[in-house]
Amino acid sequence: MGAVTPLGNTVEETWRNALAGVSGAAPITHFDASAFKTHFACEVKGLDTAPFIDRKEIRKMDPYCQFAVIASQMAVDDSGMDLETVNKDRIGVVMGVGLGGMRTFEEEEWNYAKTGPTLGPKYNPFFVPKMIADICAGHISIRFGFHGPNYVTSSACASSTNAIADAFNLIRLGKANAIVTGGAEAAIAPGGVGGFNSMHAISTLNDNPQAASRPFSLSRDGFVMGEGSVCLVLEELEHAKARGAHIYAEMAGAGMSGDAYHITASHPEGLGAKLVMEMALDDAGMKPEDIDYINAHGTSTPVGDLSEVKAILAVFGKHAYDLNISSTKSMTGHLLGAAGAIEAMFSVLSVKNDIVPPTINHAEDDKDPEIDYNLNFTFNVAQKRTVRAALSNTFGFGGHNACAIFKKYAD
């Protein structure tokens, strides 16, 4: 695994800060946000690209792609693959990206607006390949010489869980021995913040940014934007064992569904969310009682959080009260197309280490009367417990739902 996130620029730093309940939210530095309703976000901080990407190459990459390339390098290094001997025709790259090169697009169009009408259009020759959402998979495959399946999925906030599910299925179908998968996003830009502000989708708690993402609390007023990339190496078991790979966990199953309800709102009764969890359990050959932890989509929106709770209760019944549930978005913010990837990483690490990261920013006097607080939302403090299997939910605009299940690996 490899990670560039608002909580740290490695897997280890991100995980350590998540267990400590650290918030990645702070005032926006990418642009002057003073005129916007929201002045803060969960940005990547202090990232040194120089050890990973040549100065000439970085000119060809939007920040989202830089994050992806760096995370992929960490993941491939962590996998221990011998790139001199591995069959690269059997290794692919499947990434999830929601918006792609938004910052590149805005910069180029702003430059045109300033000078184009008088001096004529002068676009950067790298404009299109920097902007397009698929290009991170291309850069990763070129970097390592991986010739297997190579593409990007785009299903809004479900993008990277869809990518992970696709990678999983491609390996099961015998199309690849291993796939670098995950997601990347860097949409903290005027258009991203302004667009979500106009929809009333993101928090405006400017006086206390670190407490703004408060999933499952009554005062929740929208999500906090995040950015970054997480990459995972999925590998067919016998192929991994043959080369002596260290194995974090087993991917057991995945589900995909559609709400068929609204372009931005989740179904109020969580019908699509219920279906996708049931599909993932069925795919894994598991029962609801086999799951110990749910990494919830939990964006801190009034409708979304409530509908997910309803779906969890509908799927898990009495066992729902024996689960740990948490929304790590309370700390990382919402990484949009990369949300599923970072949350898959947290799910895998929970399974590996038998500890559940918290949902921060909840107060006892901030309870929503429509939410059942007999459920264990892992509020404010990480909890140690045996995690035999973890389920990760992601839901996106357009009614796209994706779910992945990871369980302990038993040799």
GROMACS .gro file of C-alpha atoms in nm:
model
  411
    1MET     CA    1   0.000   0.000   0.000
    2GLY     CA    2   0.104   0.361  -0.052
    3ALA     CA    3  -0.057   0.684   0.065
    4VAL     CA    4  -0.047   1.060   0.021
    5THR     CA    5  -0.327   1.201   0.237
    6PRO     CA    6  -0.434   1.496   0.452
    7LEU     CA    7  -0.318   1.296   0.757
    8GLY     CA    8   0.028   1.213   0.626
    9ASN     CA    9   0.244   1.136   0.328
   10THR     CA   10   0.293   0.767   0.406
   11VAL     CA   11   0.066   0.481   0.507
   12GLU     CA   12   0.226   0.471   0.851
   13GLU     CA   13   0.184   0.842   0.924
   14THR     CA   14  -0.174   0.843   0.796
   15TRP     CA   15  -0.268   0.540   1.008
   16ARG     CA   16  -0.097   0.676   1.321
   17ASN     CA   17  -0.282   1.006   1.295
   18ALA     CA   18  -0.613   0.834   1.223
   19LEU     CA   19  -0.582   0.622   1.536
   20ALA     CA   20  -0.497   0.936   1.733
   21GLY     CA   21  -0.809   1.113   1.608
   22VAL     CA   22  -0.621   1.391   1.428
   23SER     CA   23  -0.814   1.617   1.192
   24GLY     CA   24  -0.656   1.711   0.859
   25ALA     CA   25  -0.871   2.023   0.820
   26ALA     CA   26  -0.711   2.367   0.802
   27PRO     CA   27  -0.750   2.695   0.609
   28ILE     CA   28  -0.715   2.651   0.233
   29THR     CA   29  -0.372   2.741   0.096
   30HIS     CA   30  -0.413   2.639  -0.270
   31PHE     CA   31  -0.598   2.963  -0.352
   32ASP     CA   32  -0.751   3.265  -0.180
   33ALA     CA   33  -1.082   3.129  -0.047
   34SER     CA   34  -1.177   3.439   0.152
   35ALA     CA   35  -1.467   3.525  -0.079
   36PHE     CA   36  -1.614   3.174  -0.059
   37LYS     CA   37  -1.861   3.044   0.196
   38THR     CA   38  -1.607   2.777   0.297
   39HIS     CA   39  -1.249   2.875   0.380
   40PHE     CA   40  -1.103   2.538   0.481
   41ALA     CA   41  -1.038   2.187   0.354
   42CYS     CA   42  -0.824   1.880   0.420
   43GLU     CA   43  -0.521   1.946   0.199
   44VAL     CA   44  -0.211   1.732   0.150
   45LYS     CA   45   0.066   1.903   0.347
   46GLY     CA   46   0.443   1.921   0.314
   47LEU     CA   47   0.473   1.671   0.030
   48ASP     CA   48   0.820   1.658  -0.128
   49THR     CA   49   0.773   1.531  -0.482
   50ALA     CA   50   1.144   1.546  -0.570
   51PRO     CA   51   1.240   1.196  -0.448
   52PHE     CA   52   0.964   1.046  -0.664
   53ILE     CA   53   0.914   1.253  -0.978
   54ASP     CA   54   1.172   1.419  -1.202
   55ARG     CA   55   1.133   1.797  -1.239
   56LYS     CA   56   1.073   1.767  -1.614
   57GLU     CA   57   0.809   1.499  -1.565
   58ILE     CA   58   0.622   1.686  -1.297
   59ARG     CA   59   0.538   1.960  -1.549
   60LYS     CA   60   0.325   1.701  -1.727
   61MET     CA   61   0.119   1.608  -1.421
   62ASP     CA   62  -0.173   1.770  -1.245
   63PRO     CA   63  -0.149   1.744  -0.863
   64TYR     CA   64  -0.397   1.455  -0.859
   65CYS     CA   65  -0.166   1.259  -1.089
   66GLN     CA   66   0.141   1.349  -0.882
   67PHE     CA   67  -0.032   1.209  -0.575
   68ALA     CA   68  -0.122   0.889  -0.764
   69VAL     CA   69   0.227   0.831  -0.902
   70ILE     CA   70   0.387   0.880  -0.559
   71ALA     CA   71   0.135   0.652  -0.386
   72SER     CA   72   0.185   0.388  -0.655
   73GLN     CA   73   0.562   0.396  -0.610
   74MET     CA   74   0.519   0.344  -0.236
   75ALA     CA   75   0.275   0.058  -0.296
   76VAL     CA   76   0.498  -0.120  -0.548
   77ASP     CA   77   0.797  -0.078  -0.317
   78ASP     CA   78   0.593  -0.212  -0.026
   79SER     CA   79   0.482  -0.512  -0.234
   80GLY     CA   80   0.842  -0.630  -0.267
   81MET     CA   81   0.793  -0.719  -0.635
   82ASP     CA   82   1.112  -0.784  -0.827
   83LEU     CA   83   1.049  -0.570  -1.133
   84GLU     CA   84   1.335  -0.741  -1.317
   85THR     CA   85   1.175  -1.086  -1.304
   86VAL     CA   86   0.800  -1.037  -1.267
   87ASN     CA   87   0.585  -1.088  -1.579
   88LYS     CA   88   0.477  -0.730  -1.647
   89ASP     CA   89   0.231  -0.843  -1.915
   90ARG     CA   90   0.027  -0.985  -1.628
   91ILE     CA   91   0.026  -0.675  -1.406
   92GLY     CA   92  -0.227  -0.399  -1.459
   93VAL     CA   93  -0.332  -0.058  -1.327
   94VAL     CA   94  -0.694   0.029  -1.245
   95MET     CA   95  -0.746   0.360  -1.069
   96GLY     CA   96  -1.055   0.553  -0.958
   97VAL     CA   97  -1.079   0.928  -1.024
   98GLY     CA   98  -1.386   1.147  -0.985
   99LEU     CA   99  -1.291   1.488  -1.124
  100GLY     CA  100  -0.934   1.453  -1.250
  101GLY     CA  101  -0.723   1.756  -1.340
  102MET     CA  102  -0.955   2.028  -1.216
  103ARG     CA  103  -0.673   2.257  -1.105
  104THR     CA  104  -0.503   2.227  -1.443
  105PHE     CA  105  -0.829   2.298  -1.626
  106GLU     CA  106  -0.902   2.607  -1.417
  107GLU     CA  107  -0.550   2.746  -1.454
  108GLU     CA  108  -0.548   2.709  -1.832
  109GLU     CA  109  -0.895   2.857  -1.878
  110TRP     CA  110  -0.812   3.144  -1.644
  111ASN     CA  111  -0.500   3.219  -1.848
  112TYR     CA  112  -0.706   3.216  -2.165
  113ALA     CA  113  -0.967   3.447  -2.013
  114LYS     CA  114  -0.694   3.698  -1.925
  115THR     CA  115  -0.496   3.699  -2.249
  116GLY     CA  116  -0.675   3.490  -2.510
  117PRO     CA  117  -0.923   3.750  -2.643
  118THR     CA  118  -0.641   3.997  -2.719
  119LEU     CA  119  -0.330   3.786  -2.777
  120GLY     CA  120  -0.495   3.468  -2.902
  121PRO     CA  121  -0.513   3.129  -2.732
  122LYS     CA  122  -0.185   3.005  -2.582
  123TYR     CA  123  -0.253   2.672  -2.419
  124ASN     CA  124   0.014   2.459  -2.255
  125PRO     CA  125   0.090   2.161  -2.482
  126PHE     CA  126   0.051   1.938  -2.175
  127PHE     CA  127  -0.294   2.081  -2.097
  128VAL     CA  128  -0.504   1.791  -2.223
  129PRO     CA  129  -0.286   1.504  -2.098
  130LYS     CA  130  -0.254   1.679  -1.760
  131MET     CA  131  -0.628   1.733  -1.728
  132ILE     CA  132  -0.787   1.405  -1.834
  133ALA     CA  133  -0.897   1.175  -1.555
  134ASP     CA  134  -0.747   0.857  -1.701
  135ILE     CA  135  -0.390   0.977  -1.726
  136CYS     CA  136  -0.275   0.871  -1.379
  137ALA     CA  137  -0.319   0.505  -1.475
  138GLY     CA  138  -0.117   0.573  -1.788
  139HIS     CA  139   0.167   0.736  -1.593
  140ILE     CA  140   0.176   0.449  -1.344
  141SER     CA  141   0.190   0.181  -1.614
  142ILE     CA  142   0.464   0.367  -1.802
  143ARG     CA  143   0.664   0.415  -1.483
  144PHE     CA  144   0.678   0.043  -1.409
  145GLY     CA  145   0.627  -0.105  -1.755
  146PHE     CA  146   0.304  -0.279  -1.657
  147HIS     CA  147   0.127  -0.399  -1.973
  148GLY     CA  148  -0.185  -0.554  -1.819
  149PRO     CA  149  -0.536  -0.400  -1.801
  150ASN     CA  150  -0.502  -0.024  -1.775
  151TYR     CA  151  -0.783   0.224  -1.717
  152VAL     CA  152  -0.965   0.455  -1.475
  153THR     CA  153  -1.315   0.421  -1.335
  154SER     CA  154  -1.519   0.736  -1.272
  155SER     CA  155  -1.830   0.705  -1.056
  156ALA     CA  156  -1.801   1.017  -0.839
  157CYS     CA  157  -1.727   0.928  -0.477
  158ALA     CA  158  -1.758   0.555  -0.548
  159SER     CA  159  -1.482   0.571  -0.813
  160SER     CA  160  -1.195   0.406  -0.630
  161THR     CA  161  -1.406   0.134  -0.468
  162ASN     CA  162  -1.532   0.055  -0.818
  163ALA     CA  163  -1.168   0.046  -0.932
  164ILE     CA  164  -1.072  -0.191  -0.650
  165ALA     CA  165  -1.371  -0.412  -0.732
  166ASP     CA  166  -1.274  -0.417  -1.099
  167ALA     CA  167  -0.915  -0.509  -1.013
  168PHE     CA  168  -1.043  -0.786  -0.785
  169ASN     CA  169  -1.268  -0.926  -1.056
  170LEU     CA  170  -1.003  -0.904  -1.329
  171ILE     CA  171  -0.770  -1.112  -1.114
  172ARG     CA  172  -1.047  -1.364  -1.039
  173LEU     CA  173  -1.119  -1.391  -1.411
  174GLY     CA  174  -0.755  -1.475  -1.478
  175LYS     CA  175  -0.684  -1.153  -1.671
  176ALA     CA  176  -0.396  -1.046  -1.445
  177ASN     CA  177  -0.172  -1.175  -1.167
  178ALA     CA  178  -0.159  -0.843  -0.986
  179ILE     CA  179  -0.307  -0.496  -1.024
  180VAL     CA  180  -0.210  -0.160  -0.879
  181THR     CA  181  -0.540  -0.003  -0.783
  182GLY     CA  182  -0.685   0.275  -0.572
  183GLY     CA  183  -0.778   0.636  -0.637
  184ALA     CA  184  -0.659   0.994  -0.662
  185GLU     CA  185  -0.814   1.339  -0.642
  186ALA     CA  186  -0.708   1.705  -0.612
  187ALA     CA  187  -1.020   1.917  -0.649
  188ILE     CA  188  -0.957   2.177  -0.378
  189ALA     CA  189  -0.983   2.459  -0.629
  190PRO     CA  190  -1.219   2.755  -0.681
  191GLY     CA  191  -1.451   2.548  -0.900
  192GLY     CA  192  -1.458   2.259  -0.656
  193VAL     CA  193  -1.523   2.469  -0.346
  194GLY     CA  194  -1.756   2.711  -0.523
  195GLY     CA  195  -1.951   2.434  -0.690
  196PHE     CA  196  -2.007   2.238  -0.372
  197ASN     CA  197  -2.089   2.561  -0.184
  198SER     CA  198  -2.363   2.640  -0.435
  199MET     CA  199  -2.514   2.296  -0.367
  200HIS     CA  200  -2.491   2.347   0.012
  201ALA     CA  201  -2.297   2.020   0.020
  202ILE     CA  202  -1.986   2.122   0.218
  203SER     CA  203  -1.949   2.253   0.570
  204THR     CA  204  -1.920   2.626   0.634
  205LEU     CA  205  -1.795   2.599   0.993
  206ASN     CA  206  -1.509   2.839   0.927
  207ASP     CA  207  -1.451   2.926   1.291
  208ASN     CA  208  -1.364   2.565   1.380
  209PRO     CA  209  -1.247   2.373   1.073
  210GLN     CA  210  -1.102   2.075   1.261
  211ALA     CA  211  -1.444   2.004   1.413
  212ALA     CA  212  -1.642   2.068   1.094
  213SER     CA  213  -1.671   1.706   0.978
  214ARG     CA  214  -1.898   1.550   1.239
  215PRO     CA  215  -2.067   1.242   1.094
  216PHE     CA  216  -2.375   1.108   1.271
  217SER     CA  217  -2.411   1.423   1.484
  218LEU     CA  218  -2.721   1.642   1.478
  219SER     CA  219  -2.529   1.960   1.387
  220ARG     CA  220  -2.359   1.809   1.079
  221ASP     CA  221  -2.379   2.062   0.796
  222GLY     CA  222  -2.195   1.903   0.507
  223PHE     CA  223  -1.870   1.731   0.418
  224VAL     CA  224  -1.519   1.873   0.424
  225MET     CA  225  -1.326   1.848   0.098
  226GLY     CA  226  -1.012   1.638   0.098
  227GLU     CA  227  -0.745   1.537  -0.153
  228GLY     CA  228  -0.473   1.279  -0.202
  229SER     CA  229  -0.416   0.928  -0.328
  230VAL     CA  230  -0.397   0.575  -0.191
  231CYS     CA  231  -0.280   0.279  -0.397
  232LEU     CA  232  -0.309  -0.090  -0.312
  233VAL     CA  233  -0.148  -0.386  -0.481
  234LEU     CA  234  -0.403  -0.665  -0.523
  235GLU     CA  235  -0.248  -0.998  -0.614
  236GLU     CA  236  -0.365  -1.350  -0.688
  237LEU     CA  237  -0.289  -1.559  -0.381
  238GLU     CA  238  -0.070  -1.831  -0.531
  239HIS     CA  239   0.127  -1.571  -0.727
  240ALA     CA  240   0.186  -1.374  -0.406
  241LYS     CA  241   0.286  -1.682  -0.206
  242ALA     CA  242   0.525  -1.801  -0.477
  243ARG     CA  243   0.732  -1.486  -0.446
  244GLY     CA  244   0.709  -1.470  -0.065
  245ALA     CA  245   0.496  -1.156  -0.051
  246HIS     CA  246   0.379  -1.020   0.283
  247ILE     CA  247  -0.001  -1.024   0.289
  248TYR     CA  248  -0.200  -0.764   0.485
  249ALA     CA  249  -0.544  -0.916   0.432
  250GLU     CA  250  -0.761  -1.103   0.185
  251MET     CA  251  -1.010  -0.921  -0.033
  252ALA     CA  252  -1.320  -1.134   0.004
  253GLY     CA  253  -1.589  -0.971  -0.208
  254ALA     CA  254  -1.734  -0.659  -0.365
  255GLY     CA  255  -2.073  -0.521  -0.460
  256MET     CA  256  -2.198  -0.250  -0.693
  257SER     CA  257  -2.549  -0.104  -0.719
  258GLY     CA  258  -2.745   0.203  -0.831
  259ASP     CA  259  -2.997   0.406  -0.632
  260ALA     CA  260  -3.195   0.504  -0.943
  261TYR     CA  261  -3.332   0.787  -0.730
  262HIS     CA  262  -3.163   1.130  -0.758
  263ILE     CA  263  -2.855   1.281  -0.921
  264THR     CA  264  -2.702   1.395  -0.590
  265ALA     CA  265  -2.909   1.272  -0.292
  266SER     CA  266  -2.892   0.918  -0.163
  267HIS     CA  267  -3.216   0.725  -0.133
  268PRO     CA  268  -3.372   0.838   0.197
  269GLU     CA  269  -3.432   0.479   0.307
  270GLY     CA  270  -3.087   0.368   0.193
  271LEU     CA  271  -3.221   0.111  -0.053
  272GLY     CA  272  -2.919   0.125  -0.287
  273ALA     CA  273  -2.681   0.113   0.011
  274LYS     CA  274  -2.866  -0.187   0.152
  275LEU     CA  275  -2.848  -0.368  -0.181
  276VAL     CA  276  -2.478  -0.305  -0.234
  277MET     CA  277  -2.385  -0.439   0.112
  278GLU     CA  278  -2.598  -0.747   0.052
  279MET     CA  279  -2.431  -0.798  -0.286
  280ALA     CA  280  -2.083  -0.770  -0.134
  281LEU     CA  281  -2.168  -1.021   0.139
  282ASP     CA  282  -2.311  -1.260  -0.117
  283ASP     CA  283  -2.005  -1.222  -0.339
  284ALA     CA  284  -1.781  -1.300  -0.041
  285GLY     CA  285  -1.992  -1.598   0.067
  286MET     CA  286  -2.025  -1.434   0.407
  287LYS     CA  287  -2.307  -1.369   0.652
  288PRO     CA  288  -2.373  -1.033   0.821
  289GLU     CA  289  -2.246  -1.189   1.145
  290ASP     CA  290  -1.902  -1.238   0.987
  291ILE     CA  291  -1.839  -0.862   0.973
  292ASP     CA  292  -1.691  -0.683   1.275
  293TYR     CA  293  -1.626  -0.333   1.137
  294ILE     CA  294  -1.794  -0.105   0.885
  295ASN     CA  295  -1.596   0.187   0.750
  296ALA     CA  296  -1.900   0.399   0.671
  297HIS     CA  297  -1.937   0.639   0.383
  298GLY     CA  298  -2.039   0.883   0.659
  299THR     CA  299  -1.985   1.216   0.486
  300SER     CA  300  -2.141   1.435   0.758
  301THR     CA  301  -2.440   1.534   0.544
  302PRO     CA  302  -2.790   1.539   0.695
  303VAL     CA  303  -2.952   1.297   0.447
  304GLY     CA  304  -2.655   1.074   0.364
  305ASP     CA  305  -2.558   0.973   0.717
  306LEU     CA  306  -2.915   0.890   0.815
  307SER     CA  307  -2.984   0.681   0.505
  308GLU     CA  308  -2.665   0.481   0.560
  309VAL     CA  309  -2.760   0.406   0.920
  310LYS     CA  310  -3.098   0.281   0.800
  311ALA     CA  311  -2.927   0.058   0.543
  312ILE     CA  312  -2.687  -0.088   0.801
  313LEU     CA  313  -2.974  -0.174   1.034
  314ALA     CA  314  -3.170  -0.330   0.747
  315VAL     CA  315  -2.877  -0.553   0.643
  316PHE     CA  316  -2.726  -0.643   0.979
  317GLY     CA  317  -3.030  -0.652   1.207
  318LYS     CA  318  -2.939  -0.740   1.568
  319HIS     CA  319  -2.574  -0.791   1.471
  320ALA     CA  320  -2.554  -0.419   1.387
  321TYR     CA  321  -2.525  -0.357   1.762
  322ASP     CA  322  -2.219  -0.580   1.785
  323LEU     CA  323  -2.036  -0.398   1.505
  324ASN     CA  324  -1.796  -0.110   1.522
  325ILE     CA  325  -1.889   0.161   1.272
  326SER     CA  326  -1.676   0.464   1.202
  327SER     CA  327  -1.641   0.743   0.951
  328THR     CA  328  -1.276   0.824   0.894
  329LYS     CA  329  -1.391   1.118   0.680
  330SER     CA  330  -1.429   1.301   1.011
  331MET     CA  331  -1.047   1.318   1.002
  332THR     CA  332  -0.943   1.296   0.637
  333GLY     CA  333  -1.227   1.493   0.488
  334HIS     CA  334  -1.393   1.356   0.177
  335LEU     CA  335  -1.137   1.257  -0.087
  336LEU     CA  336  -1.414   1.231  -0.349
  337GLY     CA  337  -1.289   0.987  -0.613
  338ALA     CA  338  -1.012   0.869  -0.380
  339ALA     CA  339  -1.242   0.816  -0.079
  340GLY     CA  340  -1.289   0.445  -0.137
  341ALA     CA  341  -0.915   0.387  -0.164
  342ILE     CA  342  -0.818   0.553   0.164
  343GLU     CA  343  -1.110   0.384   0.338
  344ALA     CA  344  -1.010   0.046   0.194
  345MET     CA  345  -0.665   0.107   0.340
  346PHE     CA  346  -0.814   0.185   0.682
  347SER     CA  347  -1.031  -0.127   0.659
  348VAL     CA  348  -0.731  -0.347   0.573
  349LEU     CA  349  -0.524  -0.201   0.857
  350SER     CA  350  -0.810  -0.253   1.102
  351VAL     CA  351  -0.826  -0.618   1.002
  352LYS     CA  352  -0.448  -0.652   1.023
  353ASN     CA  353  -0.408  -0.475   1.358
  354ASP     CA  354  -0.738  -0.542   1.538
  355ILE     CA  355  -0.816  -0.180   1.607
  356VAL     CA  356  -1.085   0.052   1.469
  357PRO     CA  357  -1.013   0.421   1.397
  358PRO     CA  358  -1.262   0.667   1.545
  359THR     CA  359  -1.536   0.897   1.425
  360ILE     CA  360  -1.420   1.225   1.578
  361ASN     CA  361  -1.604   1.547   1.664
  362HIS     CA  362  -1.911   1.398   1.834
  363ALA     CA  363  -2.049   1.552   2.152
  364GLU     CA  364  -2.299   1.388   2.386
  365ASP     CA  365  -2.535   1.684   2.356
  366ASP     CA  366  -2.530   1.669   1.974
  367LYS     CA  367  -2.744   1.362   1.909
  368ASP     CA  368  -2.977   1.331   1.612
  369PRO     CA  369  -3.313   1.195   1.735
  370GLU     CA  370  -3.344   0.994   1.412
  371ILE     CA  371  -3.019   0.801   1.472
  372ASP     CA  372  -2.998   0.498   1.703
  373TYR     CA  373  -2.701   0.564   1.932
  374ASN     CA  374  -2.709   0.210   2.067
  375LEU     CA  375  -2.500   0.147   1.756
  376ASN     CA  376  -2.127   0.177   1.820
  377PHE     CA  377  -2.004   0.464   1.601
  378THR     CA  378  -1.657   0.448   1.765
  379PHE     CA  379  -1.694   0.809   1.870
  380ASN     CA  380  -1.378   1.011   1.939
  381VAL     CA  381  -1.145   0.729   2.050
  382ALA     CA  382  -1.005   0.432   1.855
  383GLN     CA  383  -1.120   0.095   1.989
  384LYS     CA  384  -0.926  -0.229   2.009
  385ARG     CA  385  -1.120  -0.539   1.914
  386THR     CA  386  -1.084  -0.848   1.700
  387VAL     CA  387  -1.165  -0.749   1.342
  388ARG     CA  388  -1.219  -1.070   1.146
  389ALA     CA  389  -1.359  -0.878   0.850
  390ALA     CA  390  -1.427  -0.517   0.757
  391LEU     CA  391  -1.675  -0.377   0.507
  392SER     CA  392  -1.610  -0.043   0.334
  393ASN     CA  393  -1.897   0.164   0.187
  394THR     CA  394  -1.876   0.437  -0.077
  395PHE     CA  395  -2.168   0.615  -0.240
  396GLY     CA  396  -2.146   0.873  -0.519
  397PHE     CA  397  -2.348   1.139  -0.698
  398GLY     CA  398  -2.559   0.971  -0.961
  399GLY     CA  399  -2.664   0.700  -0.717
  400HIS     CA  400  -2.343   0.497  -0.762
  401ASN     CA  401  -2.283   0.257  -0.472
  402ALA     CA  402  -1.980   0.036  -0.421
  403CYS     CA  403  -1.876  -0.186  -0.132
  404ALA     CA  404  -1.566  -0.393  -0.061
  405ILE     CA  405  -1.501  -0.656   0.207
  406PHE     CA  406  -1.158  -0.745   0.348
  407LYS     CA  407  -1.091  -1.027   0.593
  408LYS     CA  408  -0.801  -1.176   0.786
  409TYR     CA  409  -0.567  -1.384   0.578
  410ALA     CA  410  -0.515  -1.736   0.710
  411ASP     CA  411  -0.221  -1.920   0.554
   0.00000   0.00000   0.00000
